[in-house]
Short mmCIF file of C-alpha atoms in Angstrom, two decimals:
data_model
loop_
_atom_site.label_atom_id
_atom_site.label_comp_id
_atom_site.label_asym_id
_atom_site.label_seq_id
_atom_site.Cartn_x
_atom_site.Cartn_y
_atom_site.Cartn_z
CA UNK A 1 -8.09 -19.02 -15.74
CA UNK A 2 -8.16 -15.51 -17.13
CA UNK A 3 -11.18 -14.89 -19.27
CA UNK A 4 -12.87 -11.82 -20.63
CA UNK A 5 -16.32 -11.29 -19.21
CA UNK A 6 -19.22 -10.68 -21.56
CA UNK A 7 -21.98 -11.00 -18.95
CA UNK A 8 -23.12 -8.65 -16.24
CA UNK A 9 -20.75 -9.51 -13.42
CA UNK A 10 -20.12 -6.65 -10.98
CA UNK A 11 -17.09 -4.54 -11.83
CA UNK A 12 -14.37 -4.45 -9.17
CA UNK A 13 -13.18 -2.34 -7.44
CA UNK A 14 -16.56 -0.94 -6.44
CA UNK A 15 -17.12 2.80 -6.25
CA UNK A 16 -18.29 4.45 -3.06
CA UNK A 17 -20.32 7.64 -2.97
CA UNK A 18 -17.92 9.19 -0.41
CA UNK A 19 -14.13 8.92 -0.31
CA UNK A 20 -14.01 7.79 3.33
CA UNK A 21 -17.00 5.43 3.21
CA UNK A 22 -17.04 1.78 2.09
CA UNK A 23 -19.02 0.72 -0.97
CA UNK A 24 -22.35 -0.89 -0.06
CA UNK A 25 -21.39 -4.04 -1.97
CA UNK A 26 -18.87 -5.11 0.70
CA UNK A 27 -21.46 -5.77 3.41
CA UNK A 28 -23.88 -7.37 0.93
CA UNK A 29 -21.25 -9.76 -0.37
CA UNK A 30 -19.90 -10.67 3.08
CA UNK A 31 -23.45 -11.56 4.13
CA UNK A 32 -24.65 -13.37 1.03
CA UNK A 33 -21.84 -14.17 -1.44
CA UNK A 34 -18.47 -14.07 0.34
CA UNK A 35 -16.78 -15.66 -2.69
CA UNK A 36 -18.16 -14.17 -5.88
CA UNK A 37 -17.07 -13.68 -9.50
CA UNK A 38 -16.28 -10.08 -10.52
CA UNK A 39 -14.92 -8.28 -13.55
CA UNK A 40 -11.65 -6.35 -13.23
CA UNK A 41 -10.74 -3.18 -15.12
CA UNK A 42 -9.20 -5.36 -17.83
CA UNK A 43 -12.50 -7.13 -18.46
CA UNK A 44 -11.03 -10.36 -17.09
CA UNK A 45 -12.82 -12.35 -14.41
CA UNK A 46 -11.61 -13.00 -10.86
CA UNK A 47 -13.09 -14.48 -7.68
CA UNK A 48 -13.51 -11.81 -5.00
CA UNK A 49 -13.13 -12.72 -1.31
CA UNK A 50 -14.59 -10.32 1.27
CA UNK A 51 -14.80 -12.18 4.61
CA UNK A 52 -11.98 -11.95 7.16
CA UNK A 53 -11.37 -15.67 7.69
CA UNK A 54 -11.45 -16.42 3.96
CA UNK A 55 -9.07 -13.60 3.03
CA UNK A 56 -6.65 -14.51 5.81
CA UNK A 57 -6.80 -18.20 4.89
CA UNK A 58 -5.92 -17.62 1.24
CA UNK A 59 -3.24 -15.00 1.88
CA UNK A 60 -1.63 -17.29 4.46
CA UNK A 61 -1.61 -20.38 2.23
CA UNK A 62 2.00 -21.01 1.11
CA UNK A 63 0.85 -22.77 -2.08
CA UNK A 64 -0.40 -19.61 -3.71
CA UNK A 65 1.24 -16.34 -4.64
CA UNK A 66 1.03 -13.56 -7.21
CA UNK A 67 0.63 -14.70 -10.83
CA UNK A 68 3.82 -15.87 -12.52
CA UNK A 69 4.91 -15.29 -16.14
CA UNK A 70 3.49 -18.61 -17.34
CA UNK A 71 0.16 -18.35 -15.56
CA UNK A 72 -2.93 -17.48 -17.56
CA UNK A 73 -4.02 -15.13 -14.79
CA UNK A 74 -6.51 -12.30 -14.83
CA UNK A 75 -5.05 -8.91 -15.69
CA UNK A 76 -5.74 -6.20 -13.13
CA UNK A 77 -5.22 -3.19 -15.41
CA UNK A 78 -6.89 -2.52 -18.75
CA UNK A 79 -3.56 -2.66 -20.61
CA UNK A 80 -2.49 -5.69 -22.63
CA UNK A 81 0.02 -6.87 -20.02
CA UNK A 82 -2.28 -6.17 -17.07
CA UNK A 83 -0.25 -3.67 -15.08
CA UNK A 84 2.35 -3.91 -12.35
CA UNK A 85 0.93 -7.09 -10.77
CA UNK A 86 1.49 -8.93 -14.06
CA UNK A 87 4.65 -7.04 -15.04
CA UNK A 88 8.09 -8.19 -16.04
CA UNK A 89 9.50 -6.42 -12.97
CA UNK A 90 7.23 -8.37 -10.61
CA UNK A 91 8.21 -11.65 -12.27
CA UNK A 92 11.90 -11.08 -11.41
CA UNK A 93 11.11 -11.27 -7.69
CA UNK A 94 11.27 -14.80 -6.23
CA UNK A 95 7.75 -15.81 -5.23
CA UNK A 96 8.00 -19.26 -3.66
CA UNK A 97 9.78 -21.26 -0.99
CA UNK A 98 13.41 -20.86 -0.05
CA UNK A 99 14.34 -18.23 -2.72
CA UNK A 100 11.46 -15.99 -1.59
CA UNK A 101 12.36 -16.47 2.08
CA UNK A 102 16.01 -15.61 1.40
CA UNK A 103 14.96 -12.47 -0.50
CA UNK A 104 12.73 -11.35 2.39
CA UNK A 105 15.46 -12.01 4.95
CA UNK A 106 18.04 -9.94 3.09
CA UNK A 107 15.71 -6.99 2.53
CA UNK A 108 13.87 -7.39 5.85
CA UNK A 109 17.04 -6.68 7.82
CA UNK A 110 16.51 -3.03 6.87
CA UNK A 111 12.97 -2.84 8.24
CA UNK A 112 13.37 -4.07 11.81
CA UNK A 113 11.79 -2.26 14.76
CA UNK A 114 15.27 -1.32 15.97
CA UNK A 115 16.15 0.37 12.67
CA UNK A 116 12.79 2.12 12.56
CA UNK A 117 13.29 3.53 16.07
CA UNK A 118 16.66 4.89 14.95
CA UNK A 119 14.93 6.68 12.06
CA UNK A 120 12.21 8.29 14.23
CA UNK A 121 14.09 11.50 15.17
CA UNK A 122 14.90 12.23 11.54
CA UNK A 123 11.32 11.53 10.49
CA UNK A 124 10.00 13.83 13.21
CA UNK A 125 12.38 16.62 12.20
CA UNK A 126 11.32 16.30 8.56
CA UNK A 127 7.64 16.27 9.54
CA UNK A 128 8.13 19.46 11.58
CA UNK A 129 9.90 21.15 8.67
CA UNK A 130 7.16 20.20 6.21
CA UNK A 131 4.41 21.35 8.56
CA UNK A 132 6.20 24.67 9.13
CA UNK A 133 6.43 25.16 5.36
CA UNK A 134 2.72 24.34 4.97
CA UNK A 135 1.77 26.83 7.68
CA UNK A 136 4.02 29.51 6.19
CA UNK A 137 2.05 29.35 2.92
CA UNK A 138 -1.16 30.10 4.82
CA UNK A 139 -4.45 28.31 5.34
CA UNK A 140 -6.15 26.50 3.79
CA UNK A 141 -3.43 24.13 2.66
CA UNK A 142 -3.19 20.69 1.09
CA UNK A 143 -1.84 18.31 3.70
CA UNK A 144 -1.32 15.58 1.10
CA UNK A 145 1.01 17.49 -1.22
CA UNK A 146 2.58 19.43 1.67
CA UNK A 147 3.26 16.66 4.19
CA UNK A 148 1.79 13.24 3.37
CA UNK A 149 3.57 12.82 0.03
CA UNK A 150 7.03 14.35 0.61
CA UNK A 151 7.71 12.70 4.00
CA UNK A 152 7.65 9.01 2.97
CA UNK A 153 9.41 9.89 -0.30
CA UNK A 154 12.21 11.55 1.66
CA UNK A 155 12.48 8.57 4.02
CA UNK A 156 12.58 5.82 1.38
CA UNK A 157 14.93 7.82 -0.85
CA UNK A 158 17.27 8.28 2.11
CA UNK A 159 17.13 4.55 2.90
CA UNK A 160 17.88 3.65 -0.74
CA UNK A 161 20.48 6.36 -1.23
CA UNK A 162 18.65 8.02 -4.14
CA UNK A 163 18.10 11.79 -4.36
CA UNK A 164 14.65 12.85 -3.23
CA UNK A 165 14.92 15.72 -5.72
CA UNK A 166 13.84 13.04 -8.25
CA UNK A 167 10.58 12.51 -6.34
CA UNK A 168 8.36 13.91 -9.11
CA UNK A 169 9.81 11.37 -11.54
CA UNK A 170 9.23 8.55 -9.03
CA UNK A 171 5.66 9.75 -8.53
CA UNK A 172 4.97 9.73 -12.28
CA UNK A 173 6.50 6.28 -12.85
CA UNK A 174 4.65 4.89 -9.83
CA UNK A 175 1.32 6.33 -10.96
CA UNK A 176 1.72 4.80 -14.41
CA UNK A 177 2.80 1.40 -13.08
CA UNK A 178 -0.02 1.29 -10.50
CA UNK A 179 -2.63 2.44 -13.00
CA UNK A 180 -5.64 0.28 -13.81
CA UNK A 181 -7.37 2.57 -16.31
CA UNK A 182 -5.40 5.78 -16.75
CA UNK A 183 -2.50 4.91 -19.07
CA UNK A 184 -1.87 2.93 -22.26
CA UNK A 185 0.35 -0.13 -22.63
CA UNK A 186 2.93 2.04 -24.41
CA UNK A 187 2.98 4.49 -21.50
CA UNK A 188 3.30 1.63 -19.01
CA UNK A 189 6.20 0.10 -20.98
CA UNK A 190 7.92 3.48 -21.20
CA UNK A 191 7.59 4.11 -17.47
CA UNK A 192 8.88 0.64 -16.61
CA UNK A 193 11.84 1.05 -18.97
CA UNK A 194 12.67 4.56 -17.74
CA UNK A 195 12.43 3.47 -14.10
CA UNK A 196 14.58 0.43 -14.91
CA UNK A 197 17.25 2.55 -16.62
CA UNK A 198 17.24 5.00 -13.74
CA UNK A 199 17.63 2.25 -11.16
CA UNK A 200 20.27 0.49 -13.25
CA UNK A 201 22.34 3.66 -13.38
CA UNK A 202 21.86 4.16 -9.67
CA UNK A 203 23.07 0.61 -8.92
CA UNK A 204 26.12 1.08 -11.14
CA UNK A 205 26.96 4.28 -9.26
CA UNK A 206 26.59 2.46 -5.93
CA UNK A 207 28.96 -0.28 -7.09
CA UNK A 208 31.56 2.37 -7.84
CA UNK A 209 30.92 4.47 -4.75
CA UNK A 210 28.90 2.60 -2.09
CA UNK A 211 27.10 4.43 0.70
CA UNK A 212 25.30 3.61 3.93
CA UNK A 213 22.08 2.58 2.22
CA UNK A 214 20.04 -0.53 1.42
CA UNK A 215 21.10 -0.92 -2.21
CA UNK A 216 24.81 -0.46 -1.46
CA UNK A 217 24.52 -3.22 1.13
CA UNK A 218 22.49 -5.56 -1.09
CA UNK A 219 25.05 -5.23 -3.91
CA UNK A 220 27.76 -6.85 -1.75
CA UNK A 221 25.54 -9.00 0.51
CA UNK A 222 26.07 -12.69 -0.34
CA UNK A 223 23.69 -13.94 2.35
CA UNK A 224 23.97 -17.41 3.84
CA UNK A 225 24.19 -19.04 0.42
CA UNK A 226 27.15 -16.99 -0.82
CA UNK A 227 25.21 -15.69 -3.82
CA UNK A 228 25.32 -12.13 -5.12
CA UNK A 229 22.11 -10.75 -6.57
CA UNK A 230 21.82 -10.01 -10.28
CA UNK A 231 21.40 -6.44 -11.47
CA UNK A 232 17.87 -7.36 -12.58
CA UNK A 233 16.90 -8.47 -9.06
CA UNK A 234 18.61 -5.47 -7.46
CA UNK A 235 16.77 -3.13 -9.84
CA UNK A 236 13.38 -4.81 -9.31
CA UNK A 237 13.92 -4.68 -5.55
CA UNK A 238 14.84 -0.99 -5.65
CA UNK A 239 11.85 -0.12 -7.84
CA UNK A 240 9.50 -2.18 -5.68
CA UNK A 241 10.71 -0.52 -2.48
CA UNK A 242 10.44 2.96 -4.00
CA UNK A 243 6.89 2.40 -5.23
CA UNK A 244 5.68 0.64 -2.09
CA UNK A 245 7.71 2.89 0.20
CA UNK A 246 6.06 6.11 -0.86
CA UNK A 247 2.80 5.59 -2.77
CA UNK A 248 0.86 3.54 -0.23
CA UNK A 249 2.14 5.38 2.85
CA UNK A 250 1.63 8.86 1.38
CA UNK A 251 -1.97 7.97 0.61
CA UNK A 252 -2.48 6.37 4.02
CA UNK A 253 -1.17 9.41 5.91
CA UNK A 254 -3.74 11.61 4.16
CA UNK A 255 -6.57 9.10 4.65
CA UNK A 256 -5.72 8.61 8.33
CA UNK A 257 -5.77 12.35 9.07
CA UNK A 258 -8.99 12.74 7.08
CA UNK A 259 -10.69 9.94 9.04
CA UNK A 260 -9.59 11.41 12.36
CA UNK A 261 -10.78 14.91 11.41
CA UNK A 262 -14.05 13.78 9.82
CA UNK A 263 -15.40 13.25 13.34
CA UNK A 264 -13.86 15.97 15.48
CA UNK A 265 -14.32 13.92 18.66
CA UNK A 266 -11.63 11.53 17.40
CA UNK A 267 -9.05 14.31 17.07
CA UNK A 268 -10.05 15.73 20.47
CA UNK A 269 -9.62 12.31 22.07
CA UNK A 270 -6.07 12.06 20.72
CA UNK A 271 -5.25 15.59 21.91
CA UNK A 272 -6.45 14.59 25.37
CA UNK A 273 -4.55 11.28 25.34
CA UNK A 274 -1.61 11.15 22.89
CA UNK A 275 -0.74 7.67 24.19
CA UNK A 276 -3.51 6.44 21.88
CA UNK A 277 -1.49 7.32 18.75
CA UNK A 278 -0.28 3.75 18.17
CA UNK A 279 -3.73 2.15 18.45
CA UNK A 280 -5.28 5.03 16.47
CA UNK A 281 -2.88 4.30 13.60
CA UNK A 282 -3.85 0.62 13.65
CA UNK A 283 -7.55 1.48 13.73
CA UNK A 284 -7.10 3.87 10.81
CA UNK A 285 -5.44 1.09 8.83
CA UNK A 286 -8.31 -1.25 9.67
CA UNK A 287 -11.06 1.27 8.89
CA UNK A 288 -9.57 2.41 5.56
CA UNK A 289 -12.46 2.12 3.12
CA UNK A 290 -10.43 3.35 0.14
CA UNK A 291 -7.50 0.93 0.10
CA UNK A 292 -7.44 -0.07 -3.55
CA UNK A 293 -7.94 -3.47 -5.17
CA UNK A 294 -6.32 -5.69 -2.54
CA UNK A 295 -4.01 -8.63 -3.23
CA UNK A 296 -4.38 -11.15 -6.03
CA UNK A 297 -3.48 -14.82 -5.65
CA UNK A 298 -3.24 -17.30 -8.51
CA UNK A 299 -4.63 -20.73 -7.61
CA UNK A 300 -2.32 -23.41 -8.97
CA UNK A 301 -4.67 -26.13 -7.65
CA UNK A 302 -8.26 -26.42 -6.46
CA UNK A 303 -8.95 -24.47 -3.26
CA UNK A 304 -11.99 -24.56 -1.01
CA UNK A 305 -12.84 -21.28 0.70
CA UNK A 306 -16.07 -19.86 2.10
CA UNK A 307 -17.97 -23.00 1.16
CA UNK A 308 -16.93 -22.66 -2.48
CA UNK A 309 -14.40 -24.77 -4.39
CA UNK A 310 -12.38 -22.52 -6.67
CA UNK A 311 -10.76 -24.52 -9.49
CA UNK A 312 -7.09 -24.44 -10.37
CA UNK A 313 -6.37 -21.52 -12.68
CA UNK A 314 -8.63 -19.11 -10.78
CA UNK A 315 -7.39 -15.60 -10.09
CA UNK A 316 -8.60 -14.75 -6.58
CA UNK A 317 -8.74 -11.15 -5.41
CA UNK A 318 -8.49 -10.74 -1.64
CA UNK A 319 -10.12 -7.52 -0.41
CA UNK A 320 -8.35 -6.88 2.88
CA UNK A 321 -10.33 -3.65 3.35
CA UNK A 322 -13.65 -5.47 3.08
CA UNK A 323 -12.37 -8.19 5.41
CA UNK A 324 -11.30 -5.56 7.95
CA UNK A 325 -14.95 -4.54 8.33
CA UNK A 326 -16.23 -8.07 8.89
CA UNK A 327 -18.50 -8.17 11.95
CA UNK A 328 -17.45 -11.81 12.47
CA UNK A 329 -13.93 -10.63 13.29
CA UNK A 330 -14.40 -7.15 14.81
CA UNK A 331 -16.86 -5.60 17.25
CA UNK A 332 -18.58 -2.54 15.73
CA UNK A 333 -16.47 -2.80 12.57
CA UNK A 334 -18.02 0.26 10.91
CA UNK A 335 -17.10 2.48 13.87
CA UNK A 336 -13.64 3.77 14.82
CA UNK A 337 -12.41 2.68 18.25
CA UNK A 338 -9.10 4.53 18.66
CA UNK A 339 -8.15 2.30 21.57
CA UNK A 340 -9.06 -1.01 19.86
CA UNK A 341 -6.72 -3.75 21.09
CA UNK A 342 -6.03 -6.34 19.93
CA UNK A 343 -6.55 -5.24 16.33
CA UNK A 344 -5.59 -8.11 14.00
CA UNK A 345 -6.43 -6.22 10.78
CA UNK A 346 -5.23 -7.39 7.39
CA UNK A 347 -4.19 -4.02 5.95
CA UNK A 348 -0.65 -5.33 5.37
CA UNK A 349 -1.78 -8.76 4.17
CA UNK A 350 -0.93 -12.02 5.92
CA UNK A 351 1.39 -14.98 5.58
CA UNK A 352 4.68 -15.23 3.71
CA UNK A 353 3.85 -12.28 1.45
CA UNK A 354 2.68 -9.84 4.11
CA UNK A 355 4.01 -6.33 3.52
CA UNK A 356 7.74 -6.28 4.23
CA UNK A 357 7.75 -2.54 4.92
CA UNK A 358 4.98 -2.48 7.51
CA UNK A 359 7.34 -1.45 10.37
CA UNK A 360 8.36 1.57 8.26
CA UNK A 361 4.77 2.48 7.35
CA UNK A 362 3.64 2.20 10.98
CA UNK A 363 6.52 4.36 12.18
CA UNK A 364 5.85 7.07 9.58
CA UNK A 365 2.14 7.13 10.38
CA UNK A 366 2.79 7.35 14.12
CA UNK A 367 5.42 10.08 13.77
CA UNK A 368 3.31 12.26 11.46
CA UNK A 369 0.31 11.95 13.76
CA UNK A 370 2.36 12.75 16.86
CA UNK A 371 3.88 15.87 15.25
CA UNK A 372 0.54 17.09 13.84
CA UNK A 373 -1.17 16.77 17.22
CA UNK A 374 1.63 18.70 18.88
CA UNK A 375 2.12 21.45 16.28
CA UNK A 376 -1.40 21.86 14.86
CA UNK A 377 -3.90 20.98 17.63
CA UNK A 378 -6.59 23.12 15.92
CA UNK A 379 -6.25 21.23 12.63
CA UNK A 380 -9.55 20.70 10.81
CA UNK A 381 -10.86 19.81 7.39
CA UNK A 382 -11.30 22.82 5.09
CA UNK A 383 -14.13 21.08 3.21
CA UNK A 384 -16.87 18.73 4.44
CA UNK A 385 -15.68 15.11 4.60
CA UNK A 386 -18.31 14.16 2.03
CA UNK A 387 -16.63 16.47 -0.51
CA UNK A 388 -13.18 14.87 -0.30
CA UNK A 389 -12.23 13.46 -3.71
CA UNK A 390 -10.89 9.95 -4.30
CA UNK A 391 -8.08 9.04 -6.63
CA UNK A 392 -9.61 6.98 -9.42
CA UNK A 393 -8.04 4.38 -11.66
CA UNK A 394 -5.08 3.31 -9.51
CA UNK A 395 -4.51 -0.03 -7.80
CA UNK A 396 -3.79 1.91 -4.59
CA UNK A 397 -6.61 3.98 -3.08
CA UNK A 398 -6.18 7.53 -1.85
CA UNK A 399 -7.41 11.10 -1.81
CA UNK A 400 -6.58 13.58 -4.58
CA UNK A 401 -5.84 16.23 -1.96
CA UNK A 402 -6.57 16.90 1.73
CA UNK A 403 -7.64 20.56 2.25
CA UNK A 404 -7.11 21.59 5.89
CA UNK A 405 -7.13 24.67 8.14
CA UNK A 406 -5.43 25.16 11.50
#
């Protein structure tokens, strides 16, 4: 049950001294209190899970999903409604059973490995263009604003058939909707309404003049059950894909490059053996110490995890990033082994609600890394790694900028 905390429970997410380093609390909790009560930005209480097996077990359990409209769940953000996880848009998406599976199947057809391979040449060409533009402006440059942000925005806009010239508007709406502490309820409502109106107009235009994009296809796709989707579900799907398709990946590109440059031997190893790009991407995803809040699950019945029985009505926060550094699941979890294989990290979640767009994210991360290694082999951080600045107050973790030289 959601409840405001008046005691001295630890406030989650924890703050780390350095943008690329994990907070000390993760290791302490995994060792001593793997299931522990914490306070979220809203002041509401949740149960935090930090061990690999516990996080995977809860995320994989089909009984539990994100909070629904009628659940008295903890609010993630400090606004009255609790942010995007508790939003009206999120509630439109089917969360359980057959309806959820049918939704994933219809959308998932656009994120297969085959489709991603077909997109690779275009991604690589865009990455080369962005890197050339960054270099033309002179060093030092900001790799996040110059490459990491515009590339995934361009890709997801192309897939959805929306103009990437609107990317600054998407970025603003996404920031507001993913905020935990930075915007008011009125600003959140305005962003959600503006994004909804924008997407509604876009869907109407696609009905009149369809293209070769996801939304045009979803408008006419009746699936196996012969049902057409409502405008509300089409709009929520489009907004969800736009937010997830650029915000998380843009931040991850910058964090990945920062991690690989923070210890120059990692970059040199990739230059010497570019075949390690795929496993280096997976290891960067696993080692990400600045991933954001994680995934919440609302417990509709009692659930035993980590030796603790959590009662029905509990809001459980699964920290995949903390779990990915669990020494019970990974050898030398605090190090970076660029050739680590297998690497069963939980960066994309697990179970029925695992990230639908993970083939796209992996492809973008691999392509950007391949092109950077080829075009900018002398790439290096322009500031010490310890001086990199985190984004604060968003549900998704990232760096404010990534200053580099080449």
